[in-house]
Short mmCIF file of C-alpha atoms and ligand atoms in Angstrom, two decimals:
data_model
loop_
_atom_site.label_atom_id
_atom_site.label_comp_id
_atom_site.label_asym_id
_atom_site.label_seq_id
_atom_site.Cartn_x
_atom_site.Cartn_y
_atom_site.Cartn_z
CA UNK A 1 0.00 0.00 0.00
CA UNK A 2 0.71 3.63 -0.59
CA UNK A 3 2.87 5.83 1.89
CA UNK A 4 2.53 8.99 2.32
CA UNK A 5 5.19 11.31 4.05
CA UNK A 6 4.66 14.71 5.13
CA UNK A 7 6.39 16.56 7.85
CA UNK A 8 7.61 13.91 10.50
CA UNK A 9 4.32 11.73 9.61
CA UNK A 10 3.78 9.02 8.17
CA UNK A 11 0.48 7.91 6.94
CA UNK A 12 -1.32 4.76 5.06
CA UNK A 13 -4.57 5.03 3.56
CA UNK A 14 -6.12 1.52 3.80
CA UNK A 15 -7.62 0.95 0.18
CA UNK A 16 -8.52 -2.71 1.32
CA UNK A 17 -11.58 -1.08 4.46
CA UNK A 18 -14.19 -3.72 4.67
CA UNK A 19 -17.82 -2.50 5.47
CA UNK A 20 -20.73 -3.96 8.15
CA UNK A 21 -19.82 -5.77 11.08
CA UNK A 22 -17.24 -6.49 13.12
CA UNK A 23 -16.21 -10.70 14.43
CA UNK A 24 -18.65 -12.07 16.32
CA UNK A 25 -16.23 -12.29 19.25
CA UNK A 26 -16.64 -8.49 19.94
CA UNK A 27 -20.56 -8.64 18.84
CA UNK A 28 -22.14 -6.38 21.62
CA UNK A 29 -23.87 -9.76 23.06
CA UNK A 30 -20.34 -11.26 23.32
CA UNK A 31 -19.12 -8.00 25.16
CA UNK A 32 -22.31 -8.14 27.27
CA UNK A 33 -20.62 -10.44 29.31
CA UNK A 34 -17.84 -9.12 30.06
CA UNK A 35 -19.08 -5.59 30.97
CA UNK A 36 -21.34 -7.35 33.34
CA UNK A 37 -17.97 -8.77 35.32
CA UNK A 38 -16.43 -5.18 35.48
CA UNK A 39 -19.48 -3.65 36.41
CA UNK A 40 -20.00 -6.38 39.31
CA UNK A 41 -16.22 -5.56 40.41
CA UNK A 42 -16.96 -3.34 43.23
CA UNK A 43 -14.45 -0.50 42.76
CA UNK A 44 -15.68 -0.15 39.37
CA UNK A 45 -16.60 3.10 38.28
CA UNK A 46 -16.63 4.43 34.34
CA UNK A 47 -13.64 6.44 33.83
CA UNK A 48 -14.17 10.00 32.40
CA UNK A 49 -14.84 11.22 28.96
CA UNK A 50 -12.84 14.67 29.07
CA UNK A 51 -14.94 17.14 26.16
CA UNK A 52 -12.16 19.54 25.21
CA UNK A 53 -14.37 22.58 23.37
CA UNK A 54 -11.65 25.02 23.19
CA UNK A 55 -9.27 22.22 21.32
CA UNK A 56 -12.01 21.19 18.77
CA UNK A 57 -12.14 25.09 18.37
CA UNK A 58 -8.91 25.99 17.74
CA UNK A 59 -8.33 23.03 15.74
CA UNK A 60 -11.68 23.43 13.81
CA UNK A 61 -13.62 20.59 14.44
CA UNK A 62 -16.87 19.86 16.37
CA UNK A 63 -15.71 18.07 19.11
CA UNK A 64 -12.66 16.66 20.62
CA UNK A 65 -13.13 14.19 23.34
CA UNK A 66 -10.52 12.14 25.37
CA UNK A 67 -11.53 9.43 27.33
CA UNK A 68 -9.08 9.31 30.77
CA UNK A 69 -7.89 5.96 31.49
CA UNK A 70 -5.49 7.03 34.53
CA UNK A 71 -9.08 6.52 36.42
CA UNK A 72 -9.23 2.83 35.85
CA UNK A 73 -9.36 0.66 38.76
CA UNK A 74 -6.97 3.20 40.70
CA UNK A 75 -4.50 1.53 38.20
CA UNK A 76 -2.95 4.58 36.11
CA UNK A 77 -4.34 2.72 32.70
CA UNK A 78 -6.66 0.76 31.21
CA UNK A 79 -4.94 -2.17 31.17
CA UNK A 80 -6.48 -3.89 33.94
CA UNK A 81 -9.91 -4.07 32.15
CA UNK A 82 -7.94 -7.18 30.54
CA UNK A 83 -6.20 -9.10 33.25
CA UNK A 84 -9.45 -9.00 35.23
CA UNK A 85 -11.50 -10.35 32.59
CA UNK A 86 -9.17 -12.66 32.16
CA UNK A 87 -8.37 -13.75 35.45
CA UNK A 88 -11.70 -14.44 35.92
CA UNK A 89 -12.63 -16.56 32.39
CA UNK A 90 -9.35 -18.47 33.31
CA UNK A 91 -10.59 -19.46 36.96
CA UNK A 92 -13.76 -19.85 35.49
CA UNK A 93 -12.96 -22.75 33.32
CA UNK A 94 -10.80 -24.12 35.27
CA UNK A 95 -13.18 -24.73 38.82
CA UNK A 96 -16.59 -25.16 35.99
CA UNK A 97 -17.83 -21.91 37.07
CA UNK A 98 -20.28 -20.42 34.78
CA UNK A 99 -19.35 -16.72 34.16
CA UNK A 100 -22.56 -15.49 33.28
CA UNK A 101 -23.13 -16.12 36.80
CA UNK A 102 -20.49 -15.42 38.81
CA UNK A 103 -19.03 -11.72 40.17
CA UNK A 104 -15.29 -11.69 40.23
CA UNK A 105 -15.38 -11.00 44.22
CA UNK A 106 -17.03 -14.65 44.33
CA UNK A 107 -13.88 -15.92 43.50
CA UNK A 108 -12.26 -15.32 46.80
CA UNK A 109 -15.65 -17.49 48.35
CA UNK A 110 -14.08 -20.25 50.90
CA UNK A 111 -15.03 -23.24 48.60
CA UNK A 112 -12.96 -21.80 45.48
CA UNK A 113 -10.09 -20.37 47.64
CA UNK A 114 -7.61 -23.25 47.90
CA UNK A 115 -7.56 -24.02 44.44
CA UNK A 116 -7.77 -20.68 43.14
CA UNK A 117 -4.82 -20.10 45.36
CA UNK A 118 -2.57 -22.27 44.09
CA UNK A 119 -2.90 -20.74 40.51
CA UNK A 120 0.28 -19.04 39.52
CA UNK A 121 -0.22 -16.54 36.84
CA UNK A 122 3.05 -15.20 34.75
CA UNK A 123 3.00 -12.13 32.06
CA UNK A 124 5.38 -10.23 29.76
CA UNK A 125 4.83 -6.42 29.99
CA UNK A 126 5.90 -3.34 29.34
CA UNK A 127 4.42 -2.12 32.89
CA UNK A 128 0.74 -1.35 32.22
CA UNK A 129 -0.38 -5.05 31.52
CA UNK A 130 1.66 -6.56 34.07
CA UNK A 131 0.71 -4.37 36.61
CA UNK A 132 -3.62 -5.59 35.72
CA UNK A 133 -2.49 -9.36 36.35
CA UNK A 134 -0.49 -8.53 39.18
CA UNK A 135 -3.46 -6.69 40.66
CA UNK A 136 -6.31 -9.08 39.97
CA UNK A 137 -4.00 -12.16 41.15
CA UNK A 138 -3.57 -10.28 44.25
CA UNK A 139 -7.30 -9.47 44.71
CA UNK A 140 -7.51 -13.33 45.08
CA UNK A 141 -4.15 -14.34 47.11
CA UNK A 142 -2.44 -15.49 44.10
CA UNK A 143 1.17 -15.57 42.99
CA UNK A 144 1.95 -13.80 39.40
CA UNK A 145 5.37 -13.37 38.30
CA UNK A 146 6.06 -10.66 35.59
CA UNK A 147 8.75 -10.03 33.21
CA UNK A 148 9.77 -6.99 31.72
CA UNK A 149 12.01 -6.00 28.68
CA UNK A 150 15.58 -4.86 29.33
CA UNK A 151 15.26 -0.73 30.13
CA UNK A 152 11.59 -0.60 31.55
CA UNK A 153 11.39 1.73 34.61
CA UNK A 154 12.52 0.48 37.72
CA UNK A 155 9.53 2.77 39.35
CA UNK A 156 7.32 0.97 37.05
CA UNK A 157 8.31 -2.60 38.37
CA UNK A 158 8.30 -1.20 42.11
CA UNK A 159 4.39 -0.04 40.72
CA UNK A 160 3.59 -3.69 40.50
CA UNK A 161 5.64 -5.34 43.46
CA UNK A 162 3.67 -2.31 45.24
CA UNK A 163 0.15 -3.52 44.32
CA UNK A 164 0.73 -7.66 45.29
CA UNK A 165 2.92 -8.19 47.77
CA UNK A 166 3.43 -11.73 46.33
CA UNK A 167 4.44 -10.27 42.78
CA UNK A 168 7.91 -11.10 41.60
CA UNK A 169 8.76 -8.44 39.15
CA UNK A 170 12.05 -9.04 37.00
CA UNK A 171 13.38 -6.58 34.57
CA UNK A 172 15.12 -9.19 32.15
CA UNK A 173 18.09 -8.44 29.31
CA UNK A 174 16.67 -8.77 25.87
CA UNK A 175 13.70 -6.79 24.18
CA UNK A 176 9.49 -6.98 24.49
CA UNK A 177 8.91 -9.64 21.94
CA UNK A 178 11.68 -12.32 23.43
CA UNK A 179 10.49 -11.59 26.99
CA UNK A 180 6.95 -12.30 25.48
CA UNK A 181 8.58 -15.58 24.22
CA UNK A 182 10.74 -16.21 28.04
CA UNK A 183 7.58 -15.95 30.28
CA UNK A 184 5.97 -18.35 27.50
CA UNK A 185 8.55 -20.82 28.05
CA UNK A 186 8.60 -20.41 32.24
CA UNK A 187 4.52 -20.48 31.99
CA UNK A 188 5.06 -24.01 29.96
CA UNK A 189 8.17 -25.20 32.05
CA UNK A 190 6.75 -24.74 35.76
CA UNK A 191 3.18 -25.15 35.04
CA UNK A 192 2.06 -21.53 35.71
CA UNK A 193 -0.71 -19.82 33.34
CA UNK A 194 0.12 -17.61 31.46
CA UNK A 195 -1.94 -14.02 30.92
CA UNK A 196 -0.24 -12.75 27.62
CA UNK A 197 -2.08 -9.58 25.92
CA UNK A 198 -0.73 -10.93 22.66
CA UNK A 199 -1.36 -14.31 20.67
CA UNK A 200 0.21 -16.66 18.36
CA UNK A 201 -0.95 -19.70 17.13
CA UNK A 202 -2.51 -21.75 19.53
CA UNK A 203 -2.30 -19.32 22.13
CA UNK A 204 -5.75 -17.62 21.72
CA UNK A 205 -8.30 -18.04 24.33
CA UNK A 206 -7.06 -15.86 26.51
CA UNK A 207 -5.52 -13.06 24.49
CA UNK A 208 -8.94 -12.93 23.25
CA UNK A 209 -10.44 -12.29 26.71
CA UNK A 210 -8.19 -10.05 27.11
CA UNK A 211 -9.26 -7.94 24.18
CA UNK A 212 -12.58 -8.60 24.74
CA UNK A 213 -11.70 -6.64 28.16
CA UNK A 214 -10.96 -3.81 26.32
CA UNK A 215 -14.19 -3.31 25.07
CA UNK A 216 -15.68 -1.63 28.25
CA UNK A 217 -13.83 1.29 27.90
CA UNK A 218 -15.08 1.96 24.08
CA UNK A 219 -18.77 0.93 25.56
CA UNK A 220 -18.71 3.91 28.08
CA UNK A 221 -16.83 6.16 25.62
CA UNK A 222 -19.27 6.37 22.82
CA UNK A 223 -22.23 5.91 25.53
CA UNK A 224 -21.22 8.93 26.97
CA UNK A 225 -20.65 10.74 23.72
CA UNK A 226 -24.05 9.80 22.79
CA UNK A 227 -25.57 11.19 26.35
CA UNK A 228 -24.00 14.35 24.77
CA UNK A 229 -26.13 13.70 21.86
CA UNK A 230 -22.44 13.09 19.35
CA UNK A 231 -21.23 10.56 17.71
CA UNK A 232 -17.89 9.52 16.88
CA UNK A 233 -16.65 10.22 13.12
CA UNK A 234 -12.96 9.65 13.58
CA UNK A 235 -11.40 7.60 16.56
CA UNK A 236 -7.54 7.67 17.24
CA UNK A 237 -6.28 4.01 18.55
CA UNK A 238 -2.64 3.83 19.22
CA UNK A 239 -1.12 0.53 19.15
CA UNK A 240 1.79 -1.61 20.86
CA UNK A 241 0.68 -4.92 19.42
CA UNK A 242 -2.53 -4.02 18.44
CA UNK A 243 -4.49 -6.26 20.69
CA UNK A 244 -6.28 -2.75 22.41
CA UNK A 245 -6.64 -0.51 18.99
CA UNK A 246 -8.15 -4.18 17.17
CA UNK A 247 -10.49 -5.06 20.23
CA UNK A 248 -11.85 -1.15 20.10
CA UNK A 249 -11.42 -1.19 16.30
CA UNK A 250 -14.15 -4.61 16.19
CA UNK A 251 -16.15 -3.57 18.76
CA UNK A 252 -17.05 0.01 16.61
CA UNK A 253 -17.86 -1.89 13.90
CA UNK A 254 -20.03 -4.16 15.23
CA UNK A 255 -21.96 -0.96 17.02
CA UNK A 256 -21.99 1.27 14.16
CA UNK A 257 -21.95 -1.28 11.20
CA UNK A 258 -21.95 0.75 8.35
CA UNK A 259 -21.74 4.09 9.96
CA UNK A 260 -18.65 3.43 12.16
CA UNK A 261 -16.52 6.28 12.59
CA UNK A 262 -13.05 6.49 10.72
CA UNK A 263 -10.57 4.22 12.27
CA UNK A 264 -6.73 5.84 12.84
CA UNK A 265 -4.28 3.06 14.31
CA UNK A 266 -1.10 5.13 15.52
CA UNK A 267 2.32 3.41 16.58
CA UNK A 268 5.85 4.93 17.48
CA UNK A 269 8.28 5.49 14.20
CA UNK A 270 10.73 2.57 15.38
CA UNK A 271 8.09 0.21 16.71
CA UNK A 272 5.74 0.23 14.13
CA UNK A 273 4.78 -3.28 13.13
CA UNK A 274 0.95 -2.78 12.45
CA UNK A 275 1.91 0.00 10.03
CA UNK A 276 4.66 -2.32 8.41
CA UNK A 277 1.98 -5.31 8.56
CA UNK A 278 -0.34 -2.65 6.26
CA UNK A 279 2.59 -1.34 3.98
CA UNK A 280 3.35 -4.93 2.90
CA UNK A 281 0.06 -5.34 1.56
CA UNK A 282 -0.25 -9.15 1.77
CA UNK A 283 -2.86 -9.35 4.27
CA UNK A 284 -0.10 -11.23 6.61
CA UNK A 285 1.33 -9.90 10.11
CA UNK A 286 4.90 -8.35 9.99
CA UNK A 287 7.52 -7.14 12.55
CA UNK A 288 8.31 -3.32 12.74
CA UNK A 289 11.75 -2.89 10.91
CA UNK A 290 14.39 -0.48 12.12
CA UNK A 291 13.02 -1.02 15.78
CA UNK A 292 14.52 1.07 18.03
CA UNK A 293 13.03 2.36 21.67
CA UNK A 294 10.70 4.44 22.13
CA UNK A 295 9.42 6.44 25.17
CA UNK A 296 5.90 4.97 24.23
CA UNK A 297 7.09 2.29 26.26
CA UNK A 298 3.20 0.32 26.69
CA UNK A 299 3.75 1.08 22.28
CA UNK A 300 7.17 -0.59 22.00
CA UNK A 301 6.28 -3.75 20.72
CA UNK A 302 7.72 -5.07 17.50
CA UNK A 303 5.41 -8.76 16.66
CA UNK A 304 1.61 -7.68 15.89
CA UNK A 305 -0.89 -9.56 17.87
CA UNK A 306 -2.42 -12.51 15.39
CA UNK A 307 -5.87 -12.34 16.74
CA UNK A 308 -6.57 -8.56 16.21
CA UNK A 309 -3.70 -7.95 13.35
CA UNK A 310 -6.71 -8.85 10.55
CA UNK A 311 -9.26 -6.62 11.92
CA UNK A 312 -7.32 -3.43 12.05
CA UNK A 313 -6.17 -5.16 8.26
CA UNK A 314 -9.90 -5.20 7.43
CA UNK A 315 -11.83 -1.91 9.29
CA UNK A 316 -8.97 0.26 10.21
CA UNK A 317 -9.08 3.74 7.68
CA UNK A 318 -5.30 4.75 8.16
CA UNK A 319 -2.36 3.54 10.05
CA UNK A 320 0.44 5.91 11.36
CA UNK A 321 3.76 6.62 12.70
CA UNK A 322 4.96 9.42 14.70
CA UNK A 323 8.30 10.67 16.35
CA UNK A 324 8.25 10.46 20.23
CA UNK A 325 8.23 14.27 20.20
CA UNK A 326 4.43 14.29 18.76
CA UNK A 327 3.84 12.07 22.33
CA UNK A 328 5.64 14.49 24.25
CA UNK A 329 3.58 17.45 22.65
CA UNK A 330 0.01 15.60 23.25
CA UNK A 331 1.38 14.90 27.20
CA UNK A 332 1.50 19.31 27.12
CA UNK A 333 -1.36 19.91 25.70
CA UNK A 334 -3.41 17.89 27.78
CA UNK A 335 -1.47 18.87 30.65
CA UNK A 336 -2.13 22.53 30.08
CA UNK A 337 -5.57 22.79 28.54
CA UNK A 338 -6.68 25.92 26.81
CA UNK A 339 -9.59 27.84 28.02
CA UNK A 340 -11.81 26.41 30.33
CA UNK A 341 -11.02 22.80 28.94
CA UNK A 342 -10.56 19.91 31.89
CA UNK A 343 -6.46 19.05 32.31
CA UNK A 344 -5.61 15.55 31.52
CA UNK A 345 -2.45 13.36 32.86
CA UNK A 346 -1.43 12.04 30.27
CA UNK A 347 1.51 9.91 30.09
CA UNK A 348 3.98 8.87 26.87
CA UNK A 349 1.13 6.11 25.28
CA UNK A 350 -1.65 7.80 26.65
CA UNK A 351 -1.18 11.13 24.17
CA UNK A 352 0.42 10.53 21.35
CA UNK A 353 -3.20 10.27 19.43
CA UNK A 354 -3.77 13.89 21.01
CA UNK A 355 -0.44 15.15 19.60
CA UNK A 356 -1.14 13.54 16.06
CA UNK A 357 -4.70 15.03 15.86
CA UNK A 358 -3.30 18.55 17.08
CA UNK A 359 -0.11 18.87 14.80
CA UNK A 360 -2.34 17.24 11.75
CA UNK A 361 -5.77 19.36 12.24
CA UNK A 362 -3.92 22.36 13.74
CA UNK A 363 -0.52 23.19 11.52
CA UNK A 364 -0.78 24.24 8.15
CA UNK A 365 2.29 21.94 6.71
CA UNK A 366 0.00 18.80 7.60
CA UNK A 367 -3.03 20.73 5.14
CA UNK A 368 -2.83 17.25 2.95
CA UNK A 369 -3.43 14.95 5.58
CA UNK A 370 -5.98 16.94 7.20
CA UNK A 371 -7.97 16.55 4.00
CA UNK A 372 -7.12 13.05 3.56
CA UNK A 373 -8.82 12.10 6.97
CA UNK A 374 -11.78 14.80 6.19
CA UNK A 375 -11.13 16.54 9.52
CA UNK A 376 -13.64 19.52 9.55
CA UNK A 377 -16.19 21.43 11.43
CA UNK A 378 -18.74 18.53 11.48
CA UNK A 379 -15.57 16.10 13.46
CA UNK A 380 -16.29 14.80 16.09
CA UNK A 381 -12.77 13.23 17.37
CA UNK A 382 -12.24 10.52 20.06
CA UNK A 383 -8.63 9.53 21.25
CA UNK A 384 -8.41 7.58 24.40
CA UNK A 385 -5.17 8.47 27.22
CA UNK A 386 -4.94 4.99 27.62
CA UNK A 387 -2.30 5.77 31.27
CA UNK A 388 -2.12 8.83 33.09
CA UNK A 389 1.51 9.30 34.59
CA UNK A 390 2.71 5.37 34.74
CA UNK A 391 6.34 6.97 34.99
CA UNK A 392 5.64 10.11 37.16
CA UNK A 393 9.66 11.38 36.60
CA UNK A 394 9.66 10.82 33.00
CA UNK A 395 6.67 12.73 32.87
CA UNK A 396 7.59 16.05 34.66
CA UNK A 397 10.90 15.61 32.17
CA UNK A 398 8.20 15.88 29.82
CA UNK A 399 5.83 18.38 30.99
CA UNK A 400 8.22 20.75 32.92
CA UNK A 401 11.17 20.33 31.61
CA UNK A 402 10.54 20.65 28.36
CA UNK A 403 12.54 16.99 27.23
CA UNK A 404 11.42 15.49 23.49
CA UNK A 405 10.57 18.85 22.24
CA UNK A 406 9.00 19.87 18.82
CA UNK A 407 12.24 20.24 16.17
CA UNK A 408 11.59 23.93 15.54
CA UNK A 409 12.12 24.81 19.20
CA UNK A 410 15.08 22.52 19.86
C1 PLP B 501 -0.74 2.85 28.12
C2 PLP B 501 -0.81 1.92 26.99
N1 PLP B 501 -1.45 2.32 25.89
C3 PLP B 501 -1.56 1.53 24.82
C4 PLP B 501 -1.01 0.25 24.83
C5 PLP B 501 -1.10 -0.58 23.58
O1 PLP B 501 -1.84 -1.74 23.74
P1 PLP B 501 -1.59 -2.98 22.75
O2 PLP B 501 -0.26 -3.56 23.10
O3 PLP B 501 -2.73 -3.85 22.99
O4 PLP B 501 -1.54 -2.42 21.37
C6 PLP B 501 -0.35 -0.21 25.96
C7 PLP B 501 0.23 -1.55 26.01
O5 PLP B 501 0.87 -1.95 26.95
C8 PLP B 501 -0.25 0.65 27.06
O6 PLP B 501 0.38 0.27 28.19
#
């Protein structure tokens, strides 16, 4: 497929966008289900939609909304809408429990506890993820060990040791992908289960509950943009290995069908393997080329998820990669709103889909991609800060000191 290049931007029009619904995994009867566990959780509560007027009006558009995921389960990201879904489908199936009836709180119920105890749970993670397993184990007594690629944040593994005291958080030597690959292997070698927010072949079941997880947020996002009587027309998903932007991506399809809003999938420049996987053109799943790190660190992922790779290949509009400064300038924008608009912590994943929509919709060198996403008065834009501050001293680098800044002012 066609590149196009302007500015730092890169940009893919997908000429290949199927119509009607989404897979029936993310049907809103599947995702019934699983809202029904979060909502039963008992320190559930919907996480904000943020309605940033004087942003859509500088950037001339409608509306500009941004849904605040550093609210979610007093977890600092969204992430944990996953592990707990899957925590629970996993014990589920493993005791006969049927989930339709069960709250996740009736998993810590005397006659479940010693086996649900002796479950040892194991992840890969950049920080976000691991931190959701580590939490929902620990809701139930449980063990979870969790990996994490060479240079993730020490404060970021302390995060998780924090939240179960019987967490063992390693920071390993080698990248995302082959720690992915190590916590496979331990999982396999010392009988632990493994809660991986990616999939391969014949690992599938639960990376799909995990996805599936993910749907709650979009539920209460476009609920609560319909309560304001909008609808989304263009939604901004960034992506680490896809398994969040496809489980969104599905689960818009399958509500809007044929009036789903424009999808925009958006990865780092150095770890983007959805965009490669798109540029290729052969329908198949490809690594990001020239990976190098990123500060997107819940976006550094090189291998696309398989289950959710072929829906952002069939309903995604445009895929995208941006420099880390375009993060950095979302993270100050939201952090220092304009007007009377709400401020929003936003950390290095959370805002790059706020930067891209500001420097595309608001600078006149990105004119021709404004016009190639149709971004106008009647816009009405949805990104989602997928993790407020996750790594609070990057973040004042960021946001008071000015680090990753925009090239004309370095
Ligand atoms: C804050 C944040 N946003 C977005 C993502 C991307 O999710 P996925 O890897 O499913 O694409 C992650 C992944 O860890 C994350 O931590």
């Amino acid at each position: 497929m066609k590149e196009y290049r302007t500015g730092c931007i890169s940009v893919i029009q997908n000429n290949g966008r199927t119509e009607g619904k989404g897979p029936m995994f993310l049907s809103e009867a599947a995702v019934a289900k699983v809202q029904r566990i979060h909502r039963g959780y008992p320190d559930y509560h919907e996480t904000p939609l943020r309605r940033l007027d004087a942003m859509a009006e500088n950037l001339g558009l409608k509306a500009f909304f941004v849904k605040d995921e550093s609210q979610r389960f007093g977890l600092n990201a969204f992430k944990g809408l996953g592990g707990l879904y899957a925590l629970t489908m996993v014990i589920c199936r493993e005791l006969g429990l049927d989930v339709e009836k069960i709250r996740f709180s009736d998993l810590k119920w005397a006659e479940y506890r010693e086996t649900v105890q002796k479950m040892v749970f194991v992840t890969a993670t950049d920080g976000n993820h691991g931190k959701g397993v580590a939490w929902a184990a620990g809701q139930l007594g449980c063990e979870a060990h969790v990996y994490m690629p060479i240079g993730s944040s020490e404060l970021r593994a302390q995060a998780i040791r924090d939240i179960n005291p019987k967490a063992e958080v390693i920071i390993t030597k080698t990248g995302y992908d082959d720690t992915v690959r190590y916590a496979a292997e331990v999982a396999e070698k010392r009988g632990w289960i493994l809660i991986q927010d990616t999939s391969w072949e014949g690992y599938e079941d639960i990376p799909a509950w995990i996805v599936q997880g993910y749907t709650t947020m979009a539920e209460e996002a476009c609920r609560q943009m319909e309560e304001q009587g909008l609808v989304p027309t263009h939604v901004f998903l960034q992506a680490g290995v896809g398994a969040m932007a496809g489980g969104v991506t599905g689960y818009l399809a399958n509500r809007y069908e044929d009036r789903r809003p424009a999808i925009g999938v958006v990865e780092p420049e150095n770890m983007a393997c959805i965009y490669q996987s798109a540029l290729m053109g052969d329908g198949e799943a490809h690594e990001a080329v020239n990976q190098a790190p990123t500060i997107m660190a819940g976006l550094n992922c090189g291998e696309p998820c398989k289950i959710t790779w072929p829906i952002l290949r069939d309903f995604a509009d445009w895929y995208f990669k941006c420099q880390d400064y375009i993060s950095a300038y979302g993270m100050r924008l939201l952090a220092a709103p304009q007007g009377a608009d709400p401020k929003v912590v936003s950390g290095e994943s959370g805002a790059v889909t706020t930067g891209l929509v500001n420097l595309v919709a608001g600078k006149e060198e990105y004119e021709d991609i404004k016009k190639l996403l149709k971004l106008g008065p009647d816009s009405v834009v949805l990104c989602i800060s997928t993790e407020g501050d996750t790594d609070p001293v990057h973040y004042r680098k960021i946001v008071y000191e000015g680090k990753n800044p925009m090239p004309q002012q370095a």
